[in-house]
PDB file of C-alpha atoms in Angstrom:
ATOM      1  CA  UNK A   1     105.590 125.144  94.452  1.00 53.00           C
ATOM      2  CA  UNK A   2     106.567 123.805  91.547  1.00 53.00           C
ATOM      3  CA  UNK A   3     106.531 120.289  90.133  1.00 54.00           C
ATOM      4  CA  UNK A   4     108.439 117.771  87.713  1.00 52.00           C
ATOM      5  CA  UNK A   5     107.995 114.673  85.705  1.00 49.00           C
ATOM      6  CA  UNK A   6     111.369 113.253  84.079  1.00 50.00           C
ATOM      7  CA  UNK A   7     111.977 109.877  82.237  1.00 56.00           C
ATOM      8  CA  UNK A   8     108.548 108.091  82.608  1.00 52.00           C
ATOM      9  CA  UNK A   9     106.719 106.239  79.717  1.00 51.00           C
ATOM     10  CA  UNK A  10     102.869 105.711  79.834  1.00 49.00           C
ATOM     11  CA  UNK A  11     102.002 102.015  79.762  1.00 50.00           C
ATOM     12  CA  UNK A  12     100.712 100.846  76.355  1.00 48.00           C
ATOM     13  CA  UNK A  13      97.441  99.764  77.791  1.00 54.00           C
ATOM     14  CA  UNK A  14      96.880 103.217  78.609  1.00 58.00           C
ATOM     15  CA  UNK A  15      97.700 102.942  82.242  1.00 63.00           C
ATOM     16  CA  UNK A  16      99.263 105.183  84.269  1.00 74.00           C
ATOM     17  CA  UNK A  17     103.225 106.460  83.766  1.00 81.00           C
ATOM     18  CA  UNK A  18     105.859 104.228  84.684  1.00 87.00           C
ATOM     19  CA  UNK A  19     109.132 105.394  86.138  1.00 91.00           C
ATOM     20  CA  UNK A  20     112.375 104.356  85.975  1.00 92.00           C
ATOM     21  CA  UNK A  21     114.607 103.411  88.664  1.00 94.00           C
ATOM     22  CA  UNK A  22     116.388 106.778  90.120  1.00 94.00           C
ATOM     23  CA  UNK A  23     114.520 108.716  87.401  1.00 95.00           C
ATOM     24  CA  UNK A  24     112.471 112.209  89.142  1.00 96.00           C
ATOM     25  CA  UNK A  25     109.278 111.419  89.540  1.00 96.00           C
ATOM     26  CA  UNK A  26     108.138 115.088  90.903  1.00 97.00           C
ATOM     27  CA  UNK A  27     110.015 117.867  93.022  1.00 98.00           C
ATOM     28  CA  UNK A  28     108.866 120.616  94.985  1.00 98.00           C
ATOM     29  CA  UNK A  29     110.338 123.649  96.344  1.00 98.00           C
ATOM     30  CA  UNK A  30     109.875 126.703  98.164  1.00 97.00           C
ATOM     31  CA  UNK A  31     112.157 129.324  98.709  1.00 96.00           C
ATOM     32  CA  UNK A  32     111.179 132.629 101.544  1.00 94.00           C
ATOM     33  CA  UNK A  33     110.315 135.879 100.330  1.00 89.00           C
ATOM     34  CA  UNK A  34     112.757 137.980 101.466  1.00 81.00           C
ATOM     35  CA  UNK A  35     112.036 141.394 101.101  1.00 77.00           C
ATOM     36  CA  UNK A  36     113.862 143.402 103.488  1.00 82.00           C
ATOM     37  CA  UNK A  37     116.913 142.895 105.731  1.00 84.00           C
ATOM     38  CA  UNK A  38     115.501 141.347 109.106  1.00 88.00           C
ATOM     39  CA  UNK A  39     116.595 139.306 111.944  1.00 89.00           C
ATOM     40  CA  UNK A  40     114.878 136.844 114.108  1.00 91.00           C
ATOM     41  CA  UNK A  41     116.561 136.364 117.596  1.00 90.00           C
ATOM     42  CA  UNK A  42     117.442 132.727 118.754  1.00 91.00           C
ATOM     43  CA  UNK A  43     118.847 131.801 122.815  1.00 89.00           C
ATOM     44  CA  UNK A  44     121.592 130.129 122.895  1.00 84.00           C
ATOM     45  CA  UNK A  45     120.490 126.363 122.725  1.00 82.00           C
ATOM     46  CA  UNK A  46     117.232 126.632 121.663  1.00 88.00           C
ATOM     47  CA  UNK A  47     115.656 125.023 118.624  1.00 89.00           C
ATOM     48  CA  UNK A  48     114.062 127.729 116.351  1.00 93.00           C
ATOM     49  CA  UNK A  49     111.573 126.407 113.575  1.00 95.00           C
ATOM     50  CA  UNK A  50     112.254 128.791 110.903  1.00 95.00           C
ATOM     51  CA  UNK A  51     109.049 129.411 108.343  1.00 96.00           C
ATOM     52  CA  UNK A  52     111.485 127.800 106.020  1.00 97.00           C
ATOM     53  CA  UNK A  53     108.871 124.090 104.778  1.00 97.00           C
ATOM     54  CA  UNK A  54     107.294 122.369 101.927  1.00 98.00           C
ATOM     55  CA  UNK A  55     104.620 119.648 101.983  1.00 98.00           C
ATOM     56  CA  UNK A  56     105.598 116.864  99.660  1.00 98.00           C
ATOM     57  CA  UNK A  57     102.600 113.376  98.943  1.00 98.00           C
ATOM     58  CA  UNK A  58     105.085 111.068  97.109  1.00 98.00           C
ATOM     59  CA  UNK A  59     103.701 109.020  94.257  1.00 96.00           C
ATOM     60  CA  UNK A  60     105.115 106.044  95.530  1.00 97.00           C
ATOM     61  CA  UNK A  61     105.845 104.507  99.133  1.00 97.00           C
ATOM     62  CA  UNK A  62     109.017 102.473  98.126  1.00 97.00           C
ATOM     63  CA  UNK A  63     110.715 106.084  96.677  1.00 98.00           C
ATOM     64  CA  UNK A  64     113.679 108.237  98.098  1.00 98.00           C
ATOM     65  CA  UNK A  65     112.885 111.617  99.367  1.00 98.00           C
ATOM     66  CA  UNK A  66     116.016 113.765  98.884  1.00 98.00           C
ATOM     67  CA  UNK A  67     116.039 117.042 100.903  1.00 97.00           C
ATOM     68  CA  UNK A  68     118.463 119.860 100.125  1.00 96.00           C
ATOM     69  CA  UNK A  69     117.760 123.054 102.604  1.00 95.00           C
ATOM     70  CA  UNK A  70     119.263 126.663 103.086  1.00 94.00           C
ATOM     71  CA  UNK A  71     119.128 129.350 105.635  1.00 93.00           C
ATOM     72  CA  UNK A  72     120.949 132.260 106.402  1.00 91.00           C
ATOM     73  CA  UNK A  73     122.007 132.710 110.029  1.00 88.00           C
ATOM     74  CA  UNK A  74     124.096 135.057 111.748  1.00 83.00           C
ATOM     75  CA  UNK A  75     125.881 134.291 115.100  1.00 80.00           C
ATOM     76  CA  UNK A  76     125.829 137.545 117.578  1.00 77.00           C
ATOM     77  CA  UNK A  77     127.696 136.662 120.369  1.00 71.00           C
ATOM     78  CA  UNK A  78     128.062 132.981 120.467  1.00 70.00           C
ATOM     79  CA  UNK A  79     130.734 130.566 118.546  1.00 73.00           C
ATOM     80  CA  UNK A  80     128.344 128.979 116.012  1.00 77.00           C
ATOM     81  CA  UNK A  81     125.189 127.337 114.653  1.00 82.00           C
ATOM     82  CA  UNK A  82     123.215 124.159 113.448  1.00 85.00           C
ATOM     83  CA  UNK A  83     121.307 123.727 110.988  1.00 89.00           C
ATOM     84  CA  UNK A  84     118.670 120.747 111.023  1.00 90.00           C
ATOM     85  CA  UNK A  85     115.884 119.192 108.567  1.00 94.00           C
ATOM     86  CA  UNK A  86     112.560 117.831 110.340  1.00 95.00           C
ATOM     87  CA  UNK A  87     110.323 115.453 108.715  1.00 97.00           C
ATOM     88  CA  UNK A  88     107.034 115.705 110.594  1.00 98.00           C
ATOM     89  CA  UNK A  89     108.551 117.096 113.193  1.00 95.00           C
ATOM     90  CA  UNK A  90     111.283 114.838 113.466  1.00 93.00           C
ATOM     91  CA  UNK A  91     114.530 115.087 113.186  1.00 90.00           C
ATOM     92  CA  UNK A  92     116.182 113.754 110.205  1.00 91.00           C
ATOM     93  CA  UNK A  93     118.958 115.849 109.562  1.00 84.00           C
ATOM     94  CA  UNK A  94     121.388 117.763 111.843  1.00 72.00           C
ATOM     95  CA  UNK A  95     122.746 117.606 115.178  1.00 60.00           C
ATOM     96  CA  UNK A  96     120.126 116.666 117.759  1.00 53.00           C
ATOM     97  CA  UNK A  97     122.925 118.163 120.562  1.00 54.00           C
ATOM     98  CA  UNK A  98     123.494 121.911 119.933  1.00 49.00           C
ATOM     99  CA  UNK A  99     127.373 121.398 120.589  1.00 47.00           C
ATOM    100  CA  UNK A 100     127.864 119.841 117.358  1.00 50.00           C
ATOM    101  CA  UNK A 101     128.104 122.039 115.068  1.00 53.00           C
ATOM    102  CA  UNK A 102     127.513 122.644 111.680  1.00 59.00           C
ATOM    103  CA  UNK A 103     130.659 125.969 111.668  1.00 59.00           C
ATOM    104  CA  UNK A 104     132.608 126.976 114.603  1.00 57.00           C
ATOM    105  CA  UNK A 105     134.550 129.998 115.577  1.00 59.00           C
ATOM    106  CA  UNK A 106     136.897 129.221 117.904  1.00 57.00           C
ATOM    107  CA  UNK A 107     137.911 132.618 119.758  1.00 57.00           C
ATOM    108  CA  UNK A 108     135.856 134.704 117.676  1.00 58.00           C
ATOM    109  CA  UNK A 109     132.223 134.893 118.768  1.00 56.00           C
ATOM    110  CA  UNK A 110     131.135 138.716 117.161  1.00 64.00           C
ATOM    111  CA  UNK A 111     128.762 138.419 114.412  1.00 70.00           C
ATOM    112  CA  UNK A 112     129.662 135.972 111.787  1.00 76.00           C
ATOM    113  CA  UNK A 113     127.131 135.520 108.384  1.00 79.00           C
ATOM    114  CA  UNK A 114     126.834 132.069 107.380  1.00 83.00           C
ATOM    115  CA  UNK A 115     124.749 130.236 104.873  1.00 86.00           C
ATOM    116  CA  UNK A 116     123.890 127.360 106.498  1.00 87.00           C
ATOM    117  CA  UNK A 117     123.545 123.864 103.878  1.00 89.00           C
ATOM    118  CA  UNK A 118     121.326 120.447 105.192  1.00 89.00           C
ATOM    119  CA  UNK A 119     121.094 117.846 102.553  1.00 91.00           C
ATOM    120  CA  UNK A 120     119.856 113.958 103.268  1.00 93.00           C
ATOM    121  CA  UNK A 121     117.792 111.578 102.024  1.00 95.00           C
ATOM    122  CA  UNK A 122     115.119 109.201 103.172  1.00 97.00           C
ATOM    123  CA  UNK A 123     112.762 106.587 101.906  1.00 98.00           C
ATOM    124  CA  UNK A 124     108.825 107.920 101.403  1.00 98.00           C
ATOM    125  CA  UNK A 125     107.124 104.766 103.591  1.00 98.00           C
ATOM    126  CA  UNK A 126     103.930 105.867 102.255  1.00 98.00           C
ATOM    127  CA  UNK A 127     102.027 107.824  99.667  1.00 98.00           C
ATOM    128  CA  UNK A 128     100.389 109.764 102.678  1.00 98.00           C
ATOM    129  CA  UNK A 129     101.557 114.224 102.378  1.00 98.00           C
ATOM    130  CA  UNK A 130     104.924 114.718 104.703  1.00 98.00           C
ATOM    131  CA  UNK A 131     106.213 118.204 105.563  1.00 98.00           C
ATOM    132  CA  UNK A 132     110.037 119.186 106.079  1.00 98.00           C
ATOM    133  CA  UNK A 133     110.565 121.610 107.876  1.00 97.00           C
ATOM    134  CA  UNK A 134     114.120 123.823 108.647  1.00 95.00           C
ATOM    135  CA  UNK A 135     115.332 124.625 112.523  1.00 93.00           C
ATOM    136  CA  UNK A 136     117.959 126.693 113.310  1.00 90.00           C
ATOM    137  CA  UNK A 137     120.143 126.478 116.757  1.00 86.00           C
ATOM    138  CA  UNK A 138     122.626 128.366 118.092  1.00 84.00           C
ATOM    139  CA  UNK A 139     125.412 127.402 120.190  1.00 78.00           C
ATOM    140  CA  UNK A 140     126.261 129.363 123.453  1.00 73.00           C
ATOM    141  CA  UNK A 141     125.041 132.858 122.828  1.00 77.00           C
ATOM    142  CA  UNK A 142     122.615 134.749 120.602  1.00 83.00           C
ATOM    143  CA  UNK A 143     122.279 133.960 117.134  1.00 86.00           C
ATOM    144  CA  UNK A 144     119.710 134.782 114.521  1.00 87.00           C
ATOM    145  CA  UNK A 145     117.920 133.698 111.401  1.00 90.00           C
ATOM    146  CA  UNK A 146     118.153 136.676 108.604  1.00 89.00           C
ATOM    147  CA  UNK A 147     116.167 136.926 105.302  1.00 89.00           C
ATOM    148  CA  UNK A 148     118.019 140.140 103.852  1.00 80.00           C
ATOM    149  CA  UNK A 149     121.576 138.162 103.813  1.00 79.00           C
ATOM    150  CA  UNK A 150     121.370 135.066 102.160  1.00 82.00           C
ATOM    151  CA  UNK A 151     118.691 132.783 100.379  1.00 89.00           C
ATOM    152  CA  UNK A 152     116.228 130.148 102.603  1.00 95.00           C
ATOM    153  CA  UNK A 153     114.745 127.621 100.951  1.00 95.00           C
ATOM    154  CA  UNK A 154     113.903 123.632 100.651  1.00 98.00           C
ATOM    155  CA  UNK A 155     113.471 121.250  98.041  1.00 98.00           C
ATOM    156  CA  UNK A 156     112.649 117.869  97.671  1.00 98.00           C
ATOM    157  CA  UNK A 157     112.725 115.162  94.831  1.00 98.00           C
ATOM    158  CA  UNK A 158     110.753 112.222  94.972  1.00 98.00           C
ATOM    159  CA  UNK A 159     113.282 109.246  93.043  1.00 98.00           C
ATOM    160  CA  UNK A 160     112.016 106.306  91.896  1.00 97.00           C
ATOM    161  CA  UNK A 161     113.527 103.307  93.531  1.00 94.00           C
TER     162      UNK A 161
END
């Protein structure tokens, strides 16, 4: 993981920094190792947590949290796939019913690559660690998560409000 610090000034008295409103004041990351070509098998309509997370304490609980995520899926036999965000295991991003759909082929189910894209924000609520996490589901029949395709990863910067 890696962190930031962008536009903040250290109070004269020698406190601690001060940031501006909507400047960074830290941002993690984590992107999978992918080393080889593999594929992880998802049902049709089932939720698949991928090992796709990063563990974020914000500085601050009035600050935005904003979450951009990637994963590389592949639909087998099915029509498409979602992609959702989970923040502490809920859902903050992404369809919450499998039948809407983040791509779509319509009369062409046969294994279709697709780098799937999540981005939202939301405010911290407390200076207390929070995890986001990445879930993958496919719609009708198989899909899968691959790590040999694409890139998977997640970061998050913590705004000043």
């Amino acid at each position: 993981m890696s962190q930031l610090k962008v536009n903040s000034i250290t109070n004269v008295s020698g406190g601690s920094a001060i940031y501006l409103p909507g400047s960074v004041v830290q941002f993690v990351d984590y992107k999978y190792p992918s080393v080889s070509d593999s594929y992880t098998t998802i049902s049709g309509g089932t939720a698949y947590q991928t090992p796709i997370s990063v563990t974020i304490t914000p500085k601050f609980a009035t600050s935005k949290l904003v979450i951009h995520a990637e994963a590389q899926t592949r639909t087998v036999a099915g029509y498409g796939t979602t992609l959702g965000i989970k923040r502490d295991g809920t859902y903050i991003n992404g369809s919450l019913n499998y039948n809407s759909l983040d791509f779509f082929y319509k009369g062409d189910s046969v294994n279709h690559h697709k780098q799937m894209i999540g981005n939202t924000s939301v405010i911290a609520g407390s200076t207390s660690a929070t995890t986001f996490t990445v879930w993958i589901t496919p719609y009708s029949d198989t899909g899968e998560w691959n790590t040999g395709w694409g890139n998977n990863y997640i970061q998050v910067w913590e705004i000043a409000q």
